[in-house]
Amino acid sequence: MSRLPFYLIVGLLMVVGIGMSVHRHIQFEVPWTQGEQRTIWEVEAIIDFNALGGPVRVDLALPQHQRGYRLLTENTASPGYGLSFLQDESGRRAQWSIREAAGSQQLYYSARLLVTEDRRQRELSAPPLREVIWERPYDTAAAQVIERAWARSADAYTFARELVHDFSEDRQGENARLLLTQFERSTLLVRLLNQAGVPAREVSGLLLEDGRRRQTLTPWIQVFAGDDSNWTLFNPTTGEQGQPENLLLWESGGRAVLEVQGGSNSRVTFSMLSRNQPAAAAVRSQLADDTLLNFSIHSLPLEEQALFQTILLIPIGALVVVFLRIMVGIKTSGTFMPVLIALAFIQTTLITGLIGFLLIVAVGLVIRNYLSYLNLLLVARVSAVIITVIAIISIFSVLSYRVGLNAGLTITFFPMIILAWTIERMSILWEEEGPKEVLIQGGGSLVTAVLAYLAMNNPWIRHITFNFLGVQLIIMSLILLLGNYTGYRLLELRRFKPVTED
């Protein structure tokens, strides 16, 4: 029978698991290791204005995901005001409204932004070219400035750079000085670029500096060249090309940052603070809204998340058991009993768990040996063993608490039904195979449980299994491959030792 479908399934599970994990790491910035740090910027915008006593509507441009920054959370404080978040082609905006307000007003907006390694540029649509109309003599001055910069340029970007330099202090001519008396520098540059057939618009950015207060937005020129996805920023004062690392684009649609209807003397200022925190905590907020490709446990309540953090470790223990039984040849009492014992070790710590497990099994075997003389039926005998295990755990917990050993209380985490069946199997095995086989299988179970515990309790493995669900598919593919192995086990190779000696 062809094994091709089997290997195709295994390969598909492996590829899908790896793809999901890599996509999650790249797209959502989930770190591979637990100790990574991320920089978080907390930015607060304060809107001040004087209300005129009637209806008031305030529109504020908002930041969004962009090159180098990802918006995590945002909050507002606006007592008495209605609030809506709007989205259109020009970007995101917050709109406050109230039926009646008078006097000095203050509205607050705060955002937490994650500094990311994503340096991909957002694809934006080029703004339409606007018809530029000049009054005399500004039309002649504008035409001469454009002609001079155009002659020293090769494309849209070099033209924009030369145009900015022509308005600098050291190269400023009479035409440039004349135009600056009528228009703001950034607005003037956009008009000149549009007249020359270069799509451009004025955008507003916030230069992030830790601990700064009462900062304002700075104007930048966004110039498009060729197609919609090819654009860059220019500093209208220095001509510097490109987006600085600490520049957060606050408004990139060419609209006003703040619009107030029903008020006067409006302004918006910004305060900012930078801090570092673990990467896993930094990205947890953005993982709460799951999609098909961003499927995660983070959308669940914290109590369920803590539960799944343990449940998702079980496949790791299963992989250890499969490897030790199929490849090494270790015998265990019960197939996956060591995994459940390893889970108990996670709750009790290893030393306390080993001592508690050995005490419970030893006392249970003694009592089970007495029950065998009563010739009880299987169901009644196992039920009696279960009650015995519960009694043993209760007695050990009380005794440990009385003598001040609080660690002994954690043996209640042992799976009582599994312990009862383990005692039953070992007792039958003792009667049929002798104490040697009991020691072999009991020791193999303990060794397997300890190795599974060490794997499952590893901080990096706990981080990977919880944050990357694609790892579960990878583990399944590895288990399927191990299940296809039919060769010698490592412990069986002892049979060939005499051959090597000869």
GROMACS .gro file of N, CA and C in nm, residues 342-481:
model
  420
  342ALA      N    1   0.317   1.407   3.511
  342ALA     CA    2   0.400   1.524   3.485
  342ALA      C    3   0.322   1.653   3.508
  343LEU      N    4   0.193   1.654   3.467
  343LEU     CA    5   0.109   1.771   3.494
  343LEU      C    6   0.096   1.796   3.643
  344ALA      N    7   0.085   1.687   3.721
  344ALA     CA    8   0.079   1.702   3.866
  344ALA      C    9   0.211   1.757   3.921
  345PHE      N   10   0.324   1.712   3.863
  345PHE     CA   11   0.455   1.762   3.906
  345PHE      C   12   0.466   1.913   3.885
  346ILE      N   13   0.403   1.964   3.775
  346ILE     CA   14   0.407   2.108   3.749
  346ILE      C   15   0.342   2.185   3.862
  347GLN      N   16   0.235   2.128   3.920
  347GLN     CA   17   0.165   2.195   4.029
  347GLN      C   18   0.235   2.176   4.164
  348THR      N   19   0.302   2.062   4.181
  348THR     CA   20   0.358   2.030   4.313
  348THR      C   21   0.506   2.060   4.326
  349THR      N   22   0.576   2.086   4.216
  349THR     CA   23   0.723   2.087   4.204
  349THR      C   24   0.773   1.943   4.200
  350LEU      N   25   0.889   1.922   4.143
  350LEU     CA   26   0.935   1.787   4.112
  350LEU      C   27   0.962   1.703   4.237
  351ILE      N   28   1.038   1.756   4.332
  351ILE     CA   29   1.077   1.677   4.449
  351ILE      C   30   0.953   1.640   4.531
  352THR      N   31   0.868   1.738   4.559
  352THR     CA   32   0.746   1.710   4.635
  352THR      C   33   0.658   1.610   4.562
  353GLY      N   34   0.648   1.623   4.430
  353GLY     CA   35   0.565   1.531   4.353
  353GLY      C   36   0.619   1.389   4.355
  354LEU      N   37   0.750   1.374   4.342
  354LEU     CA   38   0.809   1.239   4.344
  354LEU      C   39   0.786   1.172   4.479
  355ILE      N   40   0.811   1.245   4.587
  355ILE     CA   41   0.790   1.186   4.720
  355ILE      C   42   0.644   1.149   4.741
  356GLY      N   43   0.553   1.239   4.703
  356GLY     CA   44   0.411   1.211   4.720
  356GLY      C   45   0.365   1.094   4.635
  357PHE      N   46   0.414   1.086   4.511
  357PHE     CA   47   0.375   0.976   4.422
  357PHE      C   48   0.422   0.841   4.479
  358LEU      N   49   0.548   0.834   4.523
  358LEU     CA   50   0.602   0.708   4.576
  358LEU      C   51   0.528   0.667   4.704
  359LEU      N   52   0.498   0.762   4.793
  359LEU     CA   53   0.426   0.729   4.915
  359LEU      C   54   0.285   0.677   4.886
  360ILE      N   55   0.215   0.745   4.796
  360ILE     CA   56   0.077   0.704   4.765
  360ILE      C   57   0.075   0.565   4.701
  361VAL      N   58   0.163   0.543   4.603
  361VAL     CA   59   0.165   0.414   4.534
  361VAL      C   60   0.208   0.303   4.629
  362ALA      N   61   0.308   0.329   4.713
  362ALA     CA   62   0.357   0.224   4.804
  362ALA      C   63   0.248   0.184   4.904
  363VAL      N   64   0.185   0.282   4.968
  363VAL     CA   65   0.079   0.251   5.063
  363VAL      C   66  -0.040   0.188   4.990
  364GLY      N   67  -0.069   0.236   4.872
  364GLY     CA   68  -0.180   0.181   4.796
  364GLY      C   69  -0.157   0.036   4.758
  365LEU      N   70  -0.034  -0.001   4.724
  365LEU     CA   71  -0.004  -0.140   4.691
  365LEU      C   72  -0.023  -0.232   4.811
  366VAL      N   73   0.016  -0.182   4.928
  366VAL     CA   74  -0.002  -0.264   5.048
  366VAL      C   75  -0.150  -0.289   5.074
  367ILE      N   76  -0.231  -0.185   5.065
  367ILE     CA   77  -0.375  -0.202   5.088
  367ILE      C   78  -0.438  -0.285   4.977
  368ARG      N   79  -0.395  -0.262   4.852
  368ARG     CA   80  -0.449  -0.342   4.741
  368ARG      C   81  -0.413  -0.490   4.758
  369ASN      N   82  -0.296  -0.520   4.814
  369ASN     CA   83  -0.257  -0.660   4.838
  369ASN      C   84  -0.353  -0.727   4.936
  370TYR      N   85  -0.400  -0.650   5.036
  370TYR     CA   86  -0.497  -0.706   5.130
  370TYR      C   87  -0.632  -0.729   5.062
  371LEU      N   88  -0.671  -0.632   4.973
  371LEU     CA   89  -0.800  -0.645   4.906
  371LEU      C   90  -0.805  -0.767   4.814
  372SER      N   91  -0.688  -0.807   4.762
  372SER     CA   92  -0.686  -0.924   4.672
  372SER      C   93  -0.728  -1.051   4.744
  373TYR      N   94  -0.707  -1.058   4.879
  373TYR     CA   95  -0.750  -1.177   4.954
  373TYR      C   96  -0.901  -1.182   4.974
  374LEU      N   97  -0.970  -1.071   4.949
  374LEU     CA   98  -1.115  -1.068   4.969
  374LEU      C   99  -1.192  -1.118   4.847
  375ASN      N  100  -1.118  -1.141   4.736
  375ASN     CA  101  -1.180  -1.192   4.613
  375ASN      C  102  -1.299  -1.104   4.567
  376LEU      N  103  -1.276  -0.972   4.566
  376LEU     CA  104  -1.380  -0.879   4.521
  376LEU      C  105  -1.385  -0.876   4.368
  377LEU      N  106  -1.501  -0.837   4.314
  377LEU     CA  107  -1.511  -0.814   4.171
  377LEU      C  108  -1.431  -0.690   4.132
  378LEU      N  109  -1.398  -0.681   4.002
  378LEU     CA  110  -1.308  -0.576   3.955
  378LEU      C  111  -1.361  -0.436   3.986
  379VAL      N  112  -1.488  -0.410   3.956
  379VAL     CA  113  -1.543  -0.276   3.976
  379VAL      C  114  -1.539  -0.238   4.123
  380ALA      N  115  -1.579  -0.331   4.210
  380ALA     CA  116  -1.578  -0.302   4.354
  380ALA      C  117  -1.435  -0.283   4.403
  381ARG      N  118  -1.341  -0.364   4.352
  381ARG     CA  119  -1.203  -0.355   4.398
  381ARG      C  120  -1.141  -0.221   4.358
  382VAL      N  121  -1.163  -0.181   4.231
  382VAL     CA  122  -1.107  -0.053   4.185
  382VAL      C  123  -1.172   0.063   4.261
  383SER      N  124  -1.301   0.053   4.287
  383SER     CA  125  -1.368   0.159   4.363
  383SER      C  126  -1.310   0.169   4.503
  384ALA      N  127  -1.282   0.055   4.563
  384ALA     CA  128  -1.220   0.056   4.696
  384ALA      C  129  -1.081   0.118   4.691
  385VAL      N  130  -1.008   0.091   4.583
  385VAL     CA  131  -0.873   0.150   4.569
  385VAL      C  132  -0.883   0.302   4.552
  386ILE      N  133  -0.984   0.348   4.476
  386ILE     CA  134  -1.001   0.493   4.458
  386ILE      C  135  -1.027   0.560   4.593
  387ILE      N  136  -1.117   0.502   4.672
  387ILE     CA  137  -1.144   0.559   4.804
  387ILE      C  138  -1.021   0.555   4.891
  388THR      N  139  -0.943   0.447   4.878
  388THR     CA  140  -0.818   0.436   4.955
  388THR      C  141  -0.720   0.546   4.917
  389VAL      N  142  -0.708   0.572   4.786
  389VAL     CA  143  -0.617   0.678   4.740
  389VAL      C  144  -0.660   0.813   4.794
  390ILE      N  145  -0.789   0.840   4.790
  390ILE     CA  146  -0.839   0.967   4.844
  390ILE      C  147  -0.807   0.978   4.994
  391ALA      N  148  -0.826   0.867   5.065
  391ALA     CA  149  -0.796   0.869   5.209
  391ALA      C  150  -0.648   0.892   5.234
  392ILE      N  151  -0.562   0.827   5.154
  392ILE     CA  152  -0.417   0.843   5.171
  392ILE      C  153  -0.377   0.988   5.147
  393ILE      N  154  -0.429   1.047   5.038
  393ILE     CA  155  -0.396   1.186   5.006
  393ILE      C  156  -0.444   1.278   5.117
  394SER      N  157  -0.562   1.254   5.168
  394SER     CA  158  -0.617   1.338   5.275
  394SER      C  159  -0.531   1.329   5.401
  395ILE      N  160  -0.492   1.205   5.437
  395ILE     CA  161  -0.411   1.187   5.558
  395ILE      C  162  -0.275   1.255   5.543
  396PHE      N  163  -0.210   1.236   5.427
  396PHE     CA  164  -0.079   1.298   5.405
  396PHE      C  165  -0.088   1.451   5.405
  397SER      N  166  -0.196   1.505   5.349
  397SER     CA  167  -0.212   1.650   5.347
  397SER      C  168  -0.227   1.706   5.488
  398VAL      N  169  -0.310   1.639   5.570
  398VAL     CA  170  -0.331   1.686   5.707
  398VAL      C  171  -0.202   1.676   5.789
  399LEU      N  172  -0.132   1.562   5.775
  399LEU     CA  173  -0.008   1.543   5.851
  399LEU      C  174   0.098   1.645   5.810
  400SER      N  175   0.112   1.668   5.680
  400SER     CA  176   0.212   1.765   5.634
  400SER      C  177   0.179   1.905   5.683
  401TYR      N  178   0.051   1.940   5.684
  401TYR     CA  179   0.012   2.072   5.733
  401TYR      C  180   0.038   2.085   5.883
  402ARG      N  181   0.013   1.976   5.959
  402ARG     CA  182   0.033   1.980   6.104
  402ARG      C  183   0.180   2.001   6.139
  403VAL      N  184   0.270   1.942   6.061
  403VAL     CA  185   0.413   1.955   6.090
  403VAL      C  186   0.476   2.075   6.020
  404GLY      N  187   0.391   2.156   5.951
  404GLY     CA  188   0.442   2.280   5.890
  404GLY      C  189   0.496   2.264   5.750
  405LEU      N  190   0.473   2.149   5.684
  405LEU     CA  191   0.520   2.130   5.547
  405LEU      C  192   0.406   2.163   5.451
  406ASN      N  193   0.393   2.291   5.416
  406ASN     CA  194   0.282   2.332   5.329
  406ASN      C  195   0.294   2.276   5.189
  407ALA      N  196   0.417   2.239   5.149
  407ALA     CA  197   0.434   2.182   5.015
  407ALA      C  198   0.359   2.050   5.002
  408GLY      N  199   0.339   1.980   5.114
  408GLY     CA  200   0.267   1.854   5.109
  408GLY      C  201   0.122   1.868   5.071
  409LEU      N  202   0.067   1.988   5.086
  409LEU     CA  203  -0.073   2.010   5.049
  409LEU      C  204  -0.095   2.000   4.899
  410THR      N  205   0.011   2.017   4.822
  410THR     CA  206  -0.006   2.019   4.677
  410THR      C  207  -0.024   1.880   4.618
  411ILE      N  208  -0.009   1.773   4.697
  411ILE     CA  209  -0.027   1.638   4.639
  411ILE      C  210  -0.174   1.614   4.605
  412THR      N  211  -0.263   1.705   4.644
  412THR     CA  212  -0.403   1.692   4.604
  412THR      C  213  -0.419   1.711   4.454
  413PHE      N  214  -0.316   1.764   4.385
  413PHE     CA  215  -0.325   1.782   4.241
  413PHE      C  216  -0.305   1.652   4.165
  414PHE      N  217  -0.264   1.544   4.231
  414PHE     CA  218  -0.247   1.417   4.162
  414PHE      C  219  -0.382   1.366   4.111
  415PRO      N  220  -0.386   1.312   3.989
  415PRO     CA  221  -0.511   1.255   3.936
  415PRO      C  222  -0.547   1.126   4.011
  416MET      N  223  -0.648   1.131   4.094
  416MET     CA  224  -0.678   1.020   4.185
  416MET      C  225  -0.722   0.895   4.110
  417ILE      N  226  -0.804   0.910   4.007
  417ILE     CA  227  -0.849   0.793   3.930
  417ILE      C  228  -0.731   0.724   3.863
  418ILE      N  229  -0.641   0.805   3.806
  418ILE     CA  230  -0.524   0.747   3.738
  418ILE      C  231  -0.435   0.675   3.840
  419LEU      N  232  -0.417   0.735   3.957
  419LEU     CA  233  -0.337   0.669   4.060
  419LEU      C  234  -0.401   0.536   4.102
  420ALA      N  235  -0.532   0.535   4.114
  420ALA     CA  236  -0.599   0.411   4.152
  420ALA      C  237  -0.578   0.302   4.047
  421TRP      N  238  -0.591   0.338   3.920
  421TRP     CA  239  -0.570   0.238   3.814
  421TRP      C  240  -0.423   0.197   3.808
  422THR      N  241  -0.333   0.290   3.835
  422THR     CA  242  -0.190   0.254   3.838
  422THR      C  243  -0.162   0.152   3.948
  423ILE      N  244  -0.218   0.174   4.066
  423ILE     CA  245  -0.201   0.078   4.175
  423ILE      C  246  -0.262  -0.056   4.138
  424GLU      N  247  -0.378  -0.055   4.075
  424GLU     CA  248  -0.443  -0.180   4.034
  424GLU      C  249  -0.358  -0.256   3.932
  425ARG      N  250  -0.306  -0.184   3.831
  425ARG     CA  251  -0.224  -0.250   3.729
  425ARG      C  252  -0.096  -0.306   3.789
  426MET      N  253  -0.030  -0.227   3.874
  426MET     CA  254   0.095  -0.274   3.934
  426MET      C  255   0.072  -0.395   4.023
  427SER      N  256  -0.041  -0.396   4.093
  427SER     CA  257  -0.072  -0.511   4.179
  427SER      C  258  -0.093  -0.637   4.097
  428ILE      N  259  -0.169  -0.624   3.986
  428ILE     CA  260  -0.189  -0.740   3.898
  428ILE      C  261  -0.057  -0.783   3.836
  429LEU      N  262   0.024  -0.686   3.794
  429LEU     CA  263   0.153  -0.718   3.735
  429LEU      C  264   0.244  -0.789   3.836
  430TRP      N  265   0.239  -0.749   3.961
  430TRP     CA  266   0.318  -0.814   4.067
  430TRP      C  267   0.277  -0.960   4.079
  431GLU      N  268   0.146  -0.984   4.075
  431GLU     CA  269   0.098  -1.121   4.089
  431GLU      C  270   0.133  -1.207   3.967
  432GLU      N  271   0.134  -1.149   3.846
  432GLU     CA  272   0.155  -1.227   3.725
  432GLU      C  273   0.300  -1.233   3.682
  433GLU      N  274   0.373  -1.121   3.694
  433GLU     CA  275   0.510  -1.115   3.643
  433GLU      C  276   0.615  -1.106   3.753
  434GLY      N  277   0.577  -1.067   3.872
  434GLY     CA  278   0.674  -1.055   3.979
  434GLY      C  279   0.716  -0.911   4.003
  435PRO      N  280   0.788  -0.888   4.115
  435PRO     CA  281   0.827  -0.750   4.152
  435PRO      C  282   0.924  -0.686   4.054
  436LYS      N  283   1.004  -0.766   3.982
  436LYS     CA  284   1.101  -0.708   3.889
  436LYS      C  285   1.031  -0.629   3.778
  437GLU      N  286   0.926  -0.689   3.722
  437GLU     CA  287   0.853  -0.620   3.615
  437GLU      C  288   0.783  -0.496   3.668
  438VAL      N  289   0.736  -0.501   3.794
  438VAL     CA  290   0.675  -0.383   3.855
  438VAL      C  291   0.776  -0.270   3.866
  439LEU      N  292   0.899  -0.304   3.907
  439LEU     CA  293   1.004  -0.201   3.918
  439LEU      C  294   1.041  -0.145   3.781
  440ILE      N  295   1.042  -0.232   3.680
  440ILE     CA  296   1.079  -0.186   3.546
  440ILE      C  297   0.974  -0.088   3.494
  441GLN      N  298   0.847  -0.128   3.501
  441GLN     CA  299   0.742  -0.041   3.448
  441GLN      C  300   0.720   0.081   3.537
  442GLY      N  301   0.727   0.062   3.670
  442GLY     CA  302   0.711   0.176   3.759
  442GLY      C  303   0.825   0.275   3.744
  443GLY      N  304   0.948   0.222   3.734
  443GLY     CA  305   1.062   0.311   3.713
  443GLY      C  306   1.056   0.380   3.578
  444GLY      N  307   1.013   0.304   3.473
  444GLY     CA  308   0.999   0.366   3.341
  444GLY      C  309   0.894   0.476   3.342
  445SER      N  310   0.785   0.454   3.416
  445SER     CA  311   0.682   0.557   3.424
  445SER      C  312   0.735   0.682   3.492
  446LEU      N  313   0.812   0.663   3.601
  446LEU     CA  314   0.867   0.780   3.671
  446LEU      C  315   0.969   0.854   3.585
  447VAL      N  316   1.057   0.780   3.516
  447VAL     CA  317   1.157   0.844   3.429
  447VAL      C  318   1.087   0.923   3.318
  448THR      N  319   0.986   0.859   3.258
  448THR     CA  320   0.912   0.927   3.151
  448THR      C  321   0.840   1.050   3.204
  449ALA      N  322   0.778   1.038   3.324
  449ALA     CA  323   0.707   1.152   3.382
  449ALA      C  324   0.803   1.267   3.413
  450VAL      N  325   0.922   1.234   3.463
  450VAL     CA  326   1.019   1.338   3.495
  450VAL      C  327   1.066   1.409   3.368
  451LEU      N  328   1.097   1.332   3.261
  451LEU     CA  329   1.141   1.393   3.135
  451LEU      C  330   1.029   1.476   3.073
  452ALA      N  331   0.905   1.425   3.080
  452ALA     CA  332   0.793   1.503   3.029
  452ALA      C  333   0.774   1.631   3.110
  453TYR      N  334   0.793   1.622   3.241
  453TYR     CA  335   0.783   1.741   3.327
  453TYR      C  336   0.889   1.844   3.289
  454LEU      N  337   1.012   1.800   3.268
  454LEU     CA  338   1.120   1.893   3.233
  454LEU      C  339   1.091   1.962   3.100
  455ALA      N  340   1.033   1.888   3.005
  455ALA     CA  341   0.999   1.949   2.876
  455ALA      C  342   0.880   2.044   2.889
  456MET      N  343   0.777   2.001   2.960
  456MET     CA  344   0.655   2.081   2.971
  456MET      C  345   0.673   2.203   3.059
  457ASN      N  346   0.765   2.198   3.154
  457ASN     CA  347   0.785   2.309   3.246
  457ASN      C  348   0.890   2.408   3.199
  458ASN      N  349   0.947   2.384   3.080
  458ASN     CA  350   1.046   2.476   3.025
  458ASN      C  351   0.979   2.608   2.988
  459PRO      N  352   1.030   2.723   3.035
  459PRO     CA  353   0.963   2.851   3.008
  459PRO      C  354   0.949   2.880   2.859
  460TRP      N  355   1.051   2.846   2.780
  460TRP     CA  356   1.043   2.875   2.637
  460TRP      C  357   0.935   2.790   2.570
  461ILE      N  358   0.926   2.661   2.610
  461ILE     CA  359   0.824   2.573   2.552
  461ILE      C  360   0.685   2.620   2.593
  462ARG      N  361   0.669   2.661   2.717
  462ARG     CA  362   0.538   2.713   2.761
  462ARG      C  363   0.499   2.836   2.681
  463HIS      N  364   0.597   2.923   2.654
  463HIS     CA  365   0.570   3.044   2.575
  463HIS      C  366   0.531   3.008   2.432
  464ILE      N  367   0.603   2.917   2.368
  464ILE     CA  368   0.578   2.880   2.229
  464ILE      C  369   0.442   2.813   2.214
  465THR      N  370   0.412   2.716   2.300
  465THR     CA  371   0.286   2.643   2.285
  465THR      C  372   0.165   2.732   2.310
  466PHE      N  373   0.178   2.830   2.396
  466PHE     CA  374   0.064   2.916   2.428
  466PHE      C  375   0.042   3.022   2.323
  467ASN      N  376   0.148   3.076   2.265
  467ASN     CA  377   0.136   3.188   2.172
  467ASN      C  378   0.133   3.147   2.026
  468PHE      N  379   0.174   3.025   1.994
  468PHE     CA  380   0.177   2.979   1.855
  468PHE      C  381   0.101   2.846   1.847
  469LEU      N  382  -0.028   2.853   1.813
  469LEU     CA  383  -0.107   2.731   1.805
  469LEU      C  384  -0.065   2.643   1.688
  470GLY      N  385   0.006   2.698   1.591
  470GLY     CA  386   0.057   2.617   1.482
  470GLY      C  387   0.155   2.510   1.528
  471VAL      N  388   0.214   2.530   1.647
  471VAL     CA  389   0.306   2.430   1.702
  471VAL      C  390   0.234   2.298   1.727
  472GLN      N  391   0.104   2.303   1.758
  472GLN     CA  392   0.029   2.179   1.781
  472GLN      C  393   0.026   2.093   1.655
  473LEU      N  394   0.015   2.155   1.538
  473LEU     CA  395   0.018   2.080   1.412
  473LEU      C  396   0.156   2.021   1.385
  474ILE      N  397   0.260   2.096   1.421
  474ILE     CA  398   0.395   2.044   1.404
  474ILE      C  399   0.417   1.922   1.494
  475ILE      N  400   0.370   1.929   1.618
  475ILE     CA  401   0.384   1.816   1.710
  475ILE      C  402   0.307   1.695   1.657
  476MET      N  403   0.188   1.719   1.603
  476MET     CA  404   0.110   1.607   1.549
  476MET      C  405   0.183   1.541   1.433
  477SER      N  406   0.244   1.620   1.345
  477SER     CA  407   0.318   1.560   1.233
  477SER      C  408   0.437   1.479   1.282
  478LEU      N  409   0.506   1.526   1.387
  478LEU     CA  410   0.619   1.450   1.441
  478LEU      C  411   0.571   1.319   1.505
  479ILE      N  412   0.458   1.325   1.574
  479ILE     CA  413   0.404   1.202   1.635
  479ILE      C  414   0.364   1.102   1.527
  480LEU      N  415   0.305   1.149   1.417
  480LEU     CA  416   0.269   1.060   1.308
  480LEU      C  417   0.392   0.996   1.246
  481LEU      N  418   0.499   1.074   1.232
  481LEU     CA  419   0.624   1.017   1.179
  481LEU      C  420   0.681   0.912   1.273
   0.00000   0.00000   0.00000
